[in-house]
Coordinates of C-alpha atoms in Angstrom, one line a residue:
Chain A
M1 CA 25.8 -72.1 329.5
T2 CA 29.3 -72.9 330.7
L3 CA 30.6 -71.7 334.1
V4 CA 32.6 -68.9 332.4
D5 CA 29.4 -67.7 330.7
E6 CA 27.5 -67.8 334.0
I7 CA 30.2 -65.8 335.8
K8 CA 30.4 -63.4 332.8
K9 CA 26.6 -62.9 332.9
R10 CA 26.9 -61.7 336.5
S11 CA 30.2 -59.8 336.1
V12 CA 28.6 -57.5 333.5
H13 CA 26.3 -56.3 336.2
V14 CA 29.2 -56.0 338.7
D15 CA 31.1 -53.9 336.2
A16 CA 28.1 -51.6 335.6
A17 CA 27.6 -51.3 339.4
I18 CA 31.3 -50.3 339.8
D19 CA 30.8 -47.6 337.2
E20 CA 27.8 -46.3 339.1
L21 CA 29.1 -46.7 342.7
L22 CA 32.7 -45.6 342.1
P23 CA 32.6 -42.9 339.5
V24 CA 35.6 -40.8 338.6
V25 CA 34.9 -37.6 340.4
R26 CA 37.2 -34.8 341.7
P27 CA 40.0 -35.2 342.4
E28 CA 39.9 -37.2 339.2
E29 CA 43.5 -38.5 339.2
L30 CA 42.9 -40.1 342.6
Y31 CA 39.8 -41.9 341.3
K32 CA 41.6 -42.9 338.1
A33 CA 44.4 -44.4 340.2
S34 CA 41.7 -46.2 342.3
R35 CA 39.9 -47.5 339.3
Y36 CA 42.9 -48.5 337.2
L37 CA 43.4 -52.0 338.7
V38 CA 39.7 -52.6 339.2
D39 CA 39.2 -52.0 335.5
S40 CA 42.2 -54.0 334.3
G41 CA 40.2 -57.2 334.1
G42 CA 40.2 -59.3 337.2
K43 CA 38.1 -62.5 337.0
R44 CA 35.5 -61.2 339.4
L45 CA 35.4 -64.6 341.2
R46 CA 34.7 -63.1 344.6
P47 CA 31.7 -61.1 343.5
A48 CA 30.5 -64.3 341.6
V49 CA 30.7 -66.3 344.8
L50 CA 28.8 -63.6 346.8
I51 CA 26.1 -63.3 344.2
L52 CA 25.7 -67.1 343.8
A53 CA 25.5 -67.6 347.6
A54 CA 22.8 -64.9 347.7
E55 CA 20.9 -66.4 344.9
A56 CA 21.1 -69.9 346.4
T57 CA 19.7 -68.6 349.6
G58 CA 16.8 -66.6 348.2
S59 CA 18.0 -63.2 347.1
E60 CA 18.3 -61.6 343.7
L61 CA 21.5 -60.4 341.9
K62 CA 20.3 -56.7 341.7
S63 CA 19.8 -56.4 345.5
V64 CA 23.3 -57.6 346.4
L65 CA 25.3 -55.8 343.8
P66 CA 26.7 -53.2 346.2
A67 CA 28.0 -56.0 348.4
A68 CA 29.6 -57.7 345.4
V69 CA 31.3 -54.5 344.5
A70 CA 32.5 -53.9 348.0
V71 CA 34.2 -57.3 348.1
E72 CA 35.9 -56.7 344.8
L73 CA 37.1 -53.3 345.9
V74 CA 38.6 -54.8 349.1
H75 CA 40.4 -57.4 346.9
N76 CA 41.8 -54.7 344.7
F77 CA 42.8 -52.5 347.6
T78 CA 44.9 -55.4 349.0
L79 CA 46.6 -56.0 345.7
I80 CA 47.6 -52.3 345.3
H81 CA 49.1 -52.1 348.8
D82 CA 50.7 -55.6 348.5
D83 CA 52.4 -54.6 345.3
I84 CA 53.9 -51.5 347.1
M85 CA 55.1 -53.6 350.0
D86 CA 56.4 -56.4 347.9
K87 CA 57.9 -54.0 345.3
D88 CA 56.2 -55.9 342.6
E89 CA 56.2 -53.9 339.4
L90 CA 53.7 -55.8 337.3
R91 CA 50.2 -56.9 338.0
R92 CA 47.9 -58.6 335.5
G93 CA 50.7 -58.0 332.9
K94 CA 50.5 -54.2 333.4
P95 CA 52.5 -51.8 335.5
A96 CA 51.4 -51.8 339.1
V97 CA 49.5 -48.7 340.4
H98 CA 52.6 -47.5 342.3
M99 CA 54.7 -47.6 339.1
I100 CA 52.3 -45.1 337.5
W101 CA 51.1 -42.9 340.4
G102 CA 54.1 -43.4 342.7
E103 CA 54.0 -45.0 346.2
A104 CA 52.2 -42.1 347.8
G105 CA 49.5 -42.1 345.1
A106 CA 49.1 -45.9 345.4
I107 CA 48.8 -45.8 349.2
L108 CA 46.0 -43.3 348.8
A109 CA 44.3 -45.1 345.9
G110 CA 44.2 -48.2 348.1
D111 CA 42.9 -46.3 351.1
T112 CA 40.2 -44.8 348.9
L113 CA 39.0 -48.3 347.7
Y114 CA 39.0 -49.4 351.4
S115 CA 36.7 -46.7 352.6
K116 CA 34.6 -46.9 349.4
A117 CA 34.0 -50.6 350.1
F118 CA 32.4 -49.9 353.4
E119 CA 30.5 -46.9 352.1
I120 CA 29.1 -49.0 349.2
L121 CA 28.3 -52.0 351.4
S122 CA 26.2 -49.8 353.7
K123 CA 24.1 -48.9 350.6
V124 CA 22.8 -52.5 350.2
E125 CA 19.1 -52.7 350.6
N126 CA 18.3 -55.1 353.4
E127 CA 17.4 -55.1 357.1
P128 CA 19.8 -52.9 359.1
A129 CA 20.8 -55.7 361.4
R130 CA 21.8 -58.0 358.5
I131 CA 23.8 -55.2 356.8
L132 CA 25.5 -54.6 360.1
K133 CA 26.4 -58.3 360.3
C134 CA 27.9 -58.0 356.8
M135 CA 29.9 -54.9 357.8
D136 CA 31.3 -56.8 360.8
V137 CA 32.3 -59.7 358.6
L138 CA 34.0 -57.4 356.1
S139 CA 35.9 -55.4 358.7
K140 CA 37.1 -58.5 360.5
T141 CA 38.1 -60.0 357.2
C142 CA 40.2 -56.9 356.3
T143 CA 42.0 -57.1 359.7
E144 CA 42.8 -60.8 359.0
I145 CA 44.1 -59.9 355.5
C146 CA 46.5 -57.4 357.1
E147 CA 47.6 -60.1 359.6
G148 CA 48.2 -62.5 356.7
Q149 CA 50.2 -60.0 354.7
W150 CA 52.3 -59.3 357.8
L151 CA 53.0 -63.0 358.2
D152 CA 53.9 -63.3 354.5
M153 CA 56.4 -60.5 354.8
D154 CA 57.8 -61.9 358.0
F155 CA 58.3 -65.3 356.4
E156 CA 60.5 -63.8 353.7
K157 CA 62.9 -62.7 356.4
R158 CA 63.0 -66.2 358.0
E159 CA 65.2 -69.2 357.3
K160 CA 62.5 -71.7 358.0
V161 CA 58.7 -71.7 357.9
S162 CA 56.5 -74.7 358.9
K163 CA 53.7 -76.1 356.8
A164 CA 51.2 -75.1 359.6
E165 CA 52.5 -71.5 359.5
Y166 CA 52.2 -71.3 355.8
I167 CA 48.6 -72.6 355.8
E168 CA 47.7 -70.0 358.6
M169 CA 49.2 -67.3 356.4
V170 CA 47.3 -68.3 353.3
E171 CA 44.1 -68.7 355.2
K172 CA 44.3 -65.1 356.5
K173 CA 45.8 -63.5 353.4
T174 CA 43.7 -65.1 350.7
S175 CA 40.9 -67.4 351.9
V176 CA 39.1 -65.2 354.3
L177 CA 37.9 -62.9 351.5
Y178 CA 36.3 -65.9 349.7
A179 CA 34.8 -66.9 353.1
A180 CA 33.5 -63.3 353.5
A181 CA 32.0 -63.2 350.0
A182 CA 30.1 -66.4 350.5
K183 CA 29.0 -65.5 354.0
I184 CA 27.8 -62.0 353.1
G185 CA 25.9 -63.4 350.1
A186 CA 24.2 -65.9 352.4
L187 CA 23.4 -63.3 355.1
L188 CA 21.9 -61.0 352.5
G189 CA 19.9 -63.9 351.1
G190 CA 18.4 -64.3 354.5
A191 CA 20.1 -67.6 355.3
S192 CA 20.2 -69.0 358.8
D193 CA 23.4 -68.6 360.8
E194 CA 24.1 -72.3 360.3
I195 CA 23.9 -72.0 356.5
A196 CA 25.9 -68.7 356.4
E197 CA 28.6 -70.5 358.4
A198 CA 28.7 -73.5 356.0
L199 CA 29.1 -71.1 353.1
S200 CA 31.8 -69.2 355.0
E201 CA 33.6 -72.5 355.4
Y202 CA 33.1 -73.3 351.7
G203 CA 34.8 -70.0 350.9
R204 CA 37.6 -70.6 353.3
F205 CA 38.5 -74.1 352.0
I206 CA 38.3 -73.2 348.3
G207 CA 40.3 -70.0 349.0
I208 CA 43.1 -72.1 350.6
G209 CA 42.9 -74.5 347.6
F210 CA 43.0 -71.5 345.2
Q211 CA 46.2 -70.1 346.7
M212 CA 48.0 -73.4 346.9
Y213 CA 47.1 -74.0 343.2
D214 CA 48.3 -70.4 342.5
D215 CA 51.7 -71.4 343.9
V216 CA 51.7 -74.4 341.6
L217 CA 50.8 -72.2 338.6
D218 CA 53.7 -69.9 339.4
M219 CA 56.0 -72.8 338.7
V220 CA 54.5 -74.3 335.6
T221 CA 52.8 -71.4 333.7
P222 CA 54.7 -69.4 331.0
E223 CA 55.1 -65.7 331.5
E224 CA 52.8 -64.8 328.5
V225 CA 49.9 -66.6 330.2
L226 CA 50.5 -65.7 333.8
G227 CA 51.4 -62.0 333.3
K228 CA 54.4 -62.3 335.5
V229 CA 57.8 -64.1 335.4
R230 CA 57.6 -67.9 335.9
G231 CA 59.1 -69.1 339.1
S232 CA 59.1 -65.5 340.6
D233 CA 58.0 -66.9 344.0
L234 CA 61.2 -69.0 344.1
M235 CA 63.5 -66.1 343.1
E236 CA 61.8 -63.8 345.6
G237 CA 62.5 -66.4 348.3
K238 CA 58.9 -67.0 349.1
H239 CA 58.3 -70.0 351.4
T240 CA 55.5 -71.5 349.5
L241 CA 54.2 -74.9 350.6
I242 CA 56.1 -76.4 347.6
V243 CA 59.4 -75.0 348.8
I244 CA 58.7 -75.9 352.5
D245 CA 57.9 -79.5 351.5
A246 CA 61.1 -79.7 349.3
F247 CA 63.3 -78.3 352.0
E248 CA 61.8 -80.8 354.5
K249 CA 62.9 -83.5 352.0
G250 CA 66.4 -82.1 352.0
V251 CA 66.2 -80.6 348.5
K252 CA 68.6 -77.8 347.6
L253 CA 67.3 -75.0 345.3
D254 CA 70.0 -72.7 343.9
I255 CA 67.7 -69.9 342.7
F256 CA 65.8 -69.6 346.0
G257 CA 65.9 -66.0 347.0
K258 CA 68.4 -65.1 344.3
G259 CA 66.2 -62.3 342.9
E260 CA 66.6 -63.4 339.3
A261 CA 67.5 -66.5 337.3
T262 CA 68.0 -67.6 333.7
Q263 CA 65.4 -69.7 331.9
E264 CA 67.6 -72.8 332.3
E265 CA 68.0 -72.3 336.0
T266 CA 64.2 -71.9 336.4
D267 CA 63.6 -75.0 334.3
E268 CA 66.1 -76.9 336.5
A269 CA 64.5 -75.8 339.7
V270 CA 61.0 -76.8 338.5
R271 CA 62.4 -80.2 337.3
I272 CA 63.8 -80.8 340.8
L273 CA 60.6 -79.8 342.5
T274 CA 58.6 -82.0 340.2
E275 CA 60.9 -85.0 340.7
C276 CA 61.0 -84.8 344.5
G277 CA 57.2 -84.8 344.4
S278 CA 56.7 -81.4 346.1
I279 CA 54.6 -79.9 343.2
D280 CA 52.3 -83.0 343.2
Y281 CA 52.1 -82.9 347.0
V282 CA 50.7 -79.3 346.9
K283 CA 48.5 -80.1 343.9
D284 CA 46.9 -83.0 345.8
L285 CA 46.5 -81.0 349.0
A286 CA 44.8 -78.2 347.0
I287 CA 42.4 -80.8 345.6
S288 CA 41.6 -82.1 349.1
Y289 CA 40.9 -78.5 350.3
I290 CA 38.6 -78.0 347.3
N291 CA 36.7 -81.2 348.1
E292 CA 36.3 -80.2 351.7
G293 CA 34.9 -76.9 350.5
K294 CA 32.5 -78.6 348.1
A295 CA 31.3 -80.9 350.9
K296 CA 30.2 -77.8 352.9
L297 CA 27.6 -77.0 350.3
D298 CA 25.6 -80.1 351.4
A299 CA 24.0 -77.5 353.7
L300 CA 22.3 -76.0 350.6
C301 CA 19.2 -77.4 348.9
D302 CA 19.9 -78.5 345.3
C303 CA 19.6 -75.6 342.9
P304 CA 21.4 -74.3 339.8
E305 CA 23.4 -71.8 341.9
K306 CA 24.7 -74.6 344.2
E307 CA 25.8 -76.4 341.1
L308 CA 27.7 -73.3 339.9
L309 CA 29.4 -72.9 343.3
L310 CA 30.6 -76.5 343.1
Q311 CA 31.9 -75.7 339.6
I312 CA 33.7 -72.6 340.9
A313 CA 35.4 -74.8 343.5
D314 CA 36.6 -77.1 340.7
Y315 CA 37.7 -74.2 338.6
M316 CA 40.1 -73.1 341.3
I317 CA 42.3 -76.1 340.5
S318 CA 41.7 -76.4 336.8
R319 CA 42.4 -72.9 335.6
N320 CA 45.7 -72.2 333.9
Y321 CA 46.2 -68.6 335.1
Chain B
M1 CA 37.1 -28.7 386.8
T2 CA 39.0 -27.1 383.9
L3 CA 38.5 -28.2 380.3
V4 CA 41.7 -30.1 380.3
D5 CA 40.5 -32.0 383.4
E6 CA 37.2 -32.8 381.8
I7 CA 38.9 -34.1 378.6
K8 CA 41.3 -36.1 380.7
K9 CA 38.4 -37.6 382.8
R10 CA 37.0 -39.0 379.5
S11 CA 40.3 -39.9 377.8
V12 CA 41.2 -42.3 380.7
H13 CA 38.2 -44.3 379.6
V14 CA 39.1 -44.0 376.0
D15 CA 42.6 -45.3 376.7
A16 CA 41.2 -48.2 378.7
A17 CA 38.8 -49.0 375.9
I18 CA 41.7 -48.9 373.3
D19 CA 43.5 -51.5 375.5
E20 CA 40.5 -53.7 375.5
L21 CA 39.4 -53.3 371.9
L22 CA 42.8 -53.2 370.2
P23 CA 44.9 -55.8 372.2
V24 CA 48.4 -56.7 371.1
V25 CA 47.7 -60.2 369.7
R26 CA 49.5 -62.4 367.1
P27 CA 51.2 -61.3 364.9
E28 CA 52.4 -59.1 367.9
E29 CA 54.8 -56.9 366.0
L30 CA 51.9 -55.8 363.6
Y31 CA 49.8 -54.8 366.6
K32 CA 52.7 -53.1 368.3
A33 CA 53.3 -51.1 365.2
S34 CA 49.5 -50.3 365.1
R35 CA 49.4 -49.2 368.8
Y36 CA 52.7 -47.3 368.8
L37 CA 51.3 -43.9 367.6
V38 CA 48.0 -44.5 369.3
D39 CA 49.8 -44.8 372.6
S40 CA 52.2 -42.0 372.1
G41 CA 49.9 -39.4 373.7
G42 CA 47.6 -37.6 371.4
K43 CA 45.2 -35.2 373.0
R44 CA 42.1 -37.4 372.3
L45 CA 40.2 -34.3 371.1
R46 CA 38.1 -36.2 368.6
P47 CA 36.9 -38.8 371.1
A48 CA 36.2 -36.0 373.5
V49 CA 34.0 -34.3 370.9
L50 CA 32.2 -37.5 370.2
I51 CA 31.6 -38.4 373.9
L52 CA 30.4 -34.8 374.7
A53 CA 28.0 -34.8 371.7
A54 CA 26.6 -38.1 372.9
E55 CA 26.3 -36.9 376.5
A56 CA 24.7 -33.6 375.4
T57 CA 22.0 -35.6 373.4
G58 CA 21.2 -38.1 376.1
S59 CA 23.7 -40.9 375.9
E60 CA 26.3 -42.1 378.4
L61 CA 30.1 -42.3 378.0
K62 CA 30.3 -46.0 378.5
S63 CA 27.9 -46.8 375.7
V64 CA 29.7 -44.8 373.1
L65 CA 33.3 -45.7 373.9
P66 CA 33.7 -48.1 371.0
A67 CA 32.7 -45.2 368.6
A68 CA 35.1 -42.8 370.3
V69 CA 37.9 -45.4 369.9
A70 CA 37.0 -45.9 366.2
V71 CA 37.3 -42.2 365.5
E72 CA 40.7 -42.0 367.3
L73 CA 42.0 -45.0 365.3
V74 CA 41.0 -43.5 362.0
H75 CA 42.8 -40.3 363.1
N76 CA 46.0 -42.3 363.8
F77 CA 45.7 -44.3 360.6
T78 CA 45.7 -41.1 358.6
L79 CA 48.8 -39.8 360.5
I80 CA 50.7 -43.1 359.9
H81 CA 50.0 -43.1 356.1
D82 CA 50.5 -39.3 355.7
D83 CA 53.9 -39.5 357.3
I84 CA 54.9 -42.2 354.8
M85 CA 53.6 -40.1 351.9
D86 CA 55.0 -36.8 353.1
K87 CA 58.3 -38.5 354.2
D88 CA 58.0 -37.0 357.6
E89 CA 60.4 -38.6 360.0
L90 CA 59.0 -37.3 363.3
R91 CA 55.6 -37.3 364.8
R92 CA 54.8 -36.0 368.3
G93 CA 58.5 -35.6 368.8
K94 CA 59.2 -39.3 368.2
P95 CA 60.2 -41.3 365.2
A96 CA 57.3 -41.9 362.8
V97 CA 56.0 -45.5 362.5
H98 CA 57.7 -46.0 359.1
M99 CA 61.1 -45.0 360.6
I100 CA 60.8 -48.0 363.0
W101 CA 58.9 -50.6 361.1
G102 CA 59.7 -49.6 357.5
E103 CA 57.3 -48.4 354.9
A104 CA 55.7 -51.8 354.4
G105 CA 55.2 -52.2 358.1
A106 CA 53.7 -48.8 358.4
I107 CA 51.3 -49.2 355.5
L108 CA 50.1 -52.4 357.1
A109 CA 49.9 -50.9 360.6
G110 CA 47.7 -48.1 359.1
D111 CA 45.5 -50.6 357.2
T112 CA 45.0 -52.6 360.4
L113 CA 43.8 -49.5 362.3
Y114 CA 41.5 -48.7 359.4
S115 CA 39.7 -52.0 359.5
K116 CA 39.8 -52.2 363.3
A117 CA 38.0 -48.8 363.4
F118 CA 35.0 -50.3 361.5
E119 CA 35.1 -53.5 363.4
I120 CA 35.1 -51.7 366.7
L121 CA 32.4 -49.2 365.6
S122 CA 30.1 -52.1 364.8
K123 CA 30.4 -53.3 368.4
V124 CA 28.7 -50.2 369.8
E125 CA 25.4 -51.0 371.6
N126 CA 22.6 -49.2 369.9
E127 CA 19.8 -49.7 367.3
P128 CA 21.2 -51.4 364.2
A129 CA 19.8 -48.6 362.0
R130 CA 21.6 -45.9 364.0
I131 CA 24.9 -47.9 364.0
L132 CA 24.6 -48.3 360.3
K133 CA 24.2 -44.5 359.9
C134 CA 27.4 -44.1 361.9
M135 CA 29.2 -46.6 359.7
D136 CA 28.1 -44.6 356.7
V137 CA 29.3 -41.3 358.2
L138 CA 32.7 -42.9 359.1
S139 CA 33.3 -44.5 355.7
K140 CA 32.3 -41.3 353.8
T141 CA 34.6 -39.4 356.1
C142 CA 37.5 -41.7 355.4
T143 CA 37.0 -41.2 351.6
E144 CA 37.0 -37.4 352.0
I145 CA 40.2 -37.6 354.1
C146 CA 41.8 -39.5 351.2
E147 CA 40.6 -36.8 348.8
G148 CA 41.9 -34.1 351.1
Q149 CA 45.4 -35.7 351.3
W150 CA 45.5 -36.1 347.6
L151 CA 44.7 -32.4 347.1
D152 CA 47.4 -31.6 349.7
M153 CA 50.0 -33.6 347.8
D154 CA 48.9 -32.2 344.5
F155 CA 49.2 -28.6 345.8
E156 CA 52.9 -29.3 346.7
K157 CA 53.6 -29.9 343.0
R158 CA 51.8 -26.7 341.9
E159 CA 53.0 -23.1 341.6
K160 CA 49.8 -21.5 342.7
V161 CA 46.9 -22.6 344.9
S162 CA 43.8 -20.4 345.6
K163 CA 42.4 -19.7 349.0
A164 CA 39.2 -21.6 348.1
E165 CA 41.2 -24.6 347.1
Y166 CA 43.2 -24.5 350.3
I167 CA 40.0 -24.3 352.4
E168 CA 38.5 -27.2 350.4
M169 CA 41.6 -29.3 351.1
V170 CA 41.6 -28.5 354.9
E171 CA 37.9 -29.2 355.1
K172 CA 38.4 -32.7 353.6
K173 CA 41.7 -33.5 355.2
T174 CA 41.1 -32.4 358.7
S175 CA 37.7 -31.0 359.5
V176 CA 35.5 -33.9 358.3
L177 CA 36.8 -36.2 361.1
Y178 CA 35.7 -33.6 363.7
A179 CA 32.4 -33.3 362.0
A180 CA 32.1 -37.1 362.0
A181 CA 33.0 -37.3 365.7
A182 CA 30.3 -34.8 366.6
K183 CA 27.7 -36.3 364.3
I184 CA 28.3 -39.9 365.4
G185 CA 28.1 -38.8 369.0
A186 CA 24.7 -37.1 368.4
L187 CA 23.4 -40.1 366.3
L188 CA 24.2 -42.5 369.1
G189 CA 22.8 -40.1 371.7
G190 CA 19.5 -40.4 369.8
A191 CA 19.4 -36.9 368.4
S192 CA 17.2 -35.8 365.6
D193 CA 18.7 -35.5 362.1
E194 CA 18.5 -31.7 362.5
I195 CA 20.6 -31.7 365.7
A196 CA 23.0 -34.3 364.4
E197 CA 23.5 -32.1 361.3
A198 CA 24.1 -29.0 363.5
L199 CA 26.7 -30.9 365.5
S200 CA 28.3 -32.1 362.3
E201 CA 28.6 -28.4 361.1
Y202 CA 30.0 -27.5 364.5
G203 CA 32.7 -30.1 364.0
R204 CA 33.4 -29.0 360.5
F205 CA 33.8 -25.3 361.4
I206 CA 36.0 -25.9 364.4
G207 CA 38.1 -28.4 362.4
I208 CA 38.8 -25.8 359.8
G209 CA 39.7 -23.3 362.5
F210 CA 41.9 -25.9 364.1
Q211 CA 43.9 -26.6 361.0
M212 CA 44.3 -22.9 360.2
Y213 CA 45.5 -22.3 363.7
D214 CA 47.9 -25.3 363.3
D215 CA 49.5 -23.5 360.3
V216 CA 49.9 -20.4 362.5
L217 CA 51.5 -22.5 365.3
D218 CA 54.0 -24.0 362.8
M219 CA 55.3 -20.5 362.3
V220 CA 55.4 -19.2 365.9
T221 CA 56.1 -22.3 368.1
P222 CA 59.6 -23.4 369.1
E223 CA 60.6 -26.9 368.2
E224 CA 60.8 -28.1 371.8
V225 CA 57.1 -27.3 372.2
L226 CA 55.8 -28.3 368.8
G227 CA 57.7 -31.6 368.5
K228 CA 58.8 -30.7 364.9
V229 CA 61.0 -28.0 363.3
R230 CA 59.5 -24.5 363.3
G231 CA 58.6 -23.2 359.9
S232 CA 58.7 -26.8 358.5
D233 CA 55.6 -26.1 356.3
L234 CA 57.4 -23.2 354.7
M235 CA 60.6 -25.2 354.0
E236 CA 58.5 -28.1 352.6
G237 CA 56.8 -25.7 350.2
K238 CA 53.3 -26.2 351.7
H239 CA 50.8 -23.7 350.3
T240 CA 49.2 -22.9 353.6
L241 CA 46.7 -20.0 353.7
I242 CA 49.4 -17.8 355.3
V243 CA 51.7 -18.3 352.3
I244 CA 48.8 -18.0 349.8
D245 CA 47.8 -14.7 351.3
A246 CA 51.4 -13.5 351.3
F247 CA 52.0 -14.5 347.7
E248 CA 48.8 -12.7 346.7
K249 CA 50.3 -9.6 348.4
G250 CA 53.4 -9.9 346.3
V251 CA 55.6 -11.1 349.2
K252 CA 58.7 -13.1 348.3
L253 CA 59.8 -15.9 350.7
D254 CA 63.4 -17.2 350.1
I255 CA 63.0 -20.4 352.2
F256 CA 59.7 -21.5 350.6
G257 CA 60.2 -25.1 349.3
K258 CA 64.0 -25.0 350.1
G259 CA 63.9 -28.1 352.2
E260 CA 65.9 -26.5 355.1
A261 CA 66.8 -23.2 356.5
T262 CA 68.9 -21.6 359.3
Q263 CA 67.3 -20.3 362.4
E264 CA 68.0 -16.7 361.1
E265 CA 66.3 -17.5 357.7
T266 CA 63.2 -18.9 359.5
D267 CA 63.1 -15.9 361.8
E268 CA 63.3 -13.5 358.8
A269 CA 60.5 -15.4 357.0
V270 CA 58.2 -15.3 360.0
R271 CA 59.0 -11.5 360.5
I272 CA 58.0 -10.9 356.8
L273 CA 54.8 -12.9 357.2
T274 CA 53.9 -11.1 360.4
E275 CA 54.6 -7.6 358.9
C276 CA 52.6 -8.2 355.7
G277 CA 49.7 -9.2 358.0
S278 CA 49.3 -12.8 356.6
I279 CA 49.7 -14.5 360.0
D280 CA 47.1 -12.2 361.6
Y281 CA 44.8 -12.7 358.6
V282 CA 44.8 -16.4 359.1
K283 CA 44.5 -16.1 362.9
D284 CA 41.4 -13.9 362.4
L285 CA 39.9 -16.2 359.9
A286 CA 40.5 -19.2 362.2
I287 CA 38.7 -17.2 365.0
S288 CA 35.7 -16.6 362.7
Y289 CA 35.4 -20.3 361.8
I290 CA 35.5 -21.1 365.5
N291 CA 32.7 -18.6 366.2
E292 CA 30.6 -20.1 363.3
G293 CA 31.1 -23.5 364.8
K294 CA 30.1 -22.3 368.3
A295 CA 26.9 -20.7 366.9
K296 CA 25.8 -24.1 365.5
L297 CA 25.5 -25.3 369.1
D298 CA 22.5 -23.1 369.6
A299 CA 20.6 -26.2 368.4
L300 CA 21.4 -27.9 371.7
C301 CA 19.6 -27.1 375.0
D302 CA 21.9 -25.7 377.7
C303 CA 23.8 -28.3 379.6
P304 CA 27.3 -28.8 381.0
E305 CA 28.4 -30.7 377.9
K306 CA 27.4 -28.0 375.6
E307 CA 29.5 -25.6 377.7
L308 CA 32.5 -28.0 377.3
L309 CA 32.0 -28.2 373.5
L310 CA 32.1 -24.4 373.4
Q311 CA 35.3 -24.5 375.4
I312 CA 36.8 -27.0 373.1
A313 CA 36.1 -24.7 370.2
D314 CA 37.9 -21.9 371.9
Y315 CA 40.7 -24.3 372.9
M316 CA 41.4 -24.9 369.2
I317 CA 42.7 -21.3 368.8
S318 CA 44.2 -20.8 372.3
R319 CA 46.4 -23.9 372.6
N320 CA 50.2 -23.5 372.0
Y321 CA 50.9 -26.9 370.4

């Protein structure tokens, strides 16, 4: 089986568990709003990481499903609130939650996913002390995601952001949830603190690589594949690492922060960023983060799940959307 | 000591614990936004209920402080998000969080309090199985609060709301957090499930009484005491139980849902609602809920803390703001 098949095999169970653990009950419209993005076809990478980490450390898929669902709900919660804050109208090629249910509805749909995540995580069958550790990991992670989103919004108001600041932001906003997924899987699998920590680091490194590669994809992927306008980060004035590197090299980008641009202007900006080497710089850095993450898996004994976790790491920088 | 002194004696510790458990760290502006409402002088009634329930069942104040803080943070989180959704500009007589930090900042300040509440609750020193039960109570409660707020917003769009629907909304939006406070206190105190449930019911009943009385206060309390415009519920078109009862009696209210009104128009509406008996009807119903709640405390042995919980119940319908 390919990696995609292996992930799919597990995501079928995750989707069934979502149906069971987050049913559309009264008030139905609230739960429809909460489920809308969850059901719109994410890749379920975070649940896959959690499940594989659990399987690699001695647990079974079935017993960790509520935890896998919890992590996916937190992910969707952050997307719903981020889209309100960033005024993004599209997500996965469809109208964002706040475009359908309004801002108030979307705030509440996100809040509901947030509390459901904790409610569902507490349902996992395991020793109370281990579940409590997982709760602690998840809540700390949610706090860090808020900090990361705050930094991200703050950067948009600033003239200049350093590379270190960008990496701190990405670490908090994106990578901590991969770290949490891997660590929670390991904790539920009964792993030692040392192995749980190694898996957490694996998640953190591949999460950073994932986001950096995402920034690259935003530059090079056509709208019909990405589900959003190409170069949107540039037009929105986002200080991605690509832009930071280019600015450090003295490059000028006319469409930066302009809100919109013609196809030609976008092509020109991407050409400039390619020629000055900034896109390759970030691609290479993403690869080195992925390799750092993979090295952390040395802590695990060889098993098919370890192999799949290594493949997921590589997938982060080989996907095209 | 009076009840106010007894609550104050405990809230001093709660405030110190907030300082310790929710420090203003980087990014500082996010934590300032999160702390702003928390520090603006709420009555700390929910933490008081939690601490007294714990003390009445055999625990000490110090050991349950993180749980008391968690409940207060959840309360503040809901206020911050509700004010965005309801477009309320004032809270406790001061500008709402979103008026200072913008909607995006306020969404994130609320989200931060939400995750911090769970993070802090997990720090309580007790048996893991008991802490986990408390986590479960808190997360379920948060979900119910979301459902209650959704119903509240839905009612504003509707022509007609029944009394039963109103009570369901109040139960979810307001009373469940009192129920959670009392139940978590009892669980941490080591109470049996039966006593924890009785305390939960106590909280639920007094919470409903509290909100009904709040609706009465909105009608009869001058702005300088209440911290918001008198009769604001009426002008906003809120289907409070007072209005529902009046409408059932065939009463017409010109300022209902009008957005604003002169002092004379408000006086006239309050006079009509008084004369048709709707204000008294709700006051009496609030009293009967309070009495139901007090009766639930029969499950506790006599002790000073039980006496204070009884006094808190009475306070709900004797306060003037």
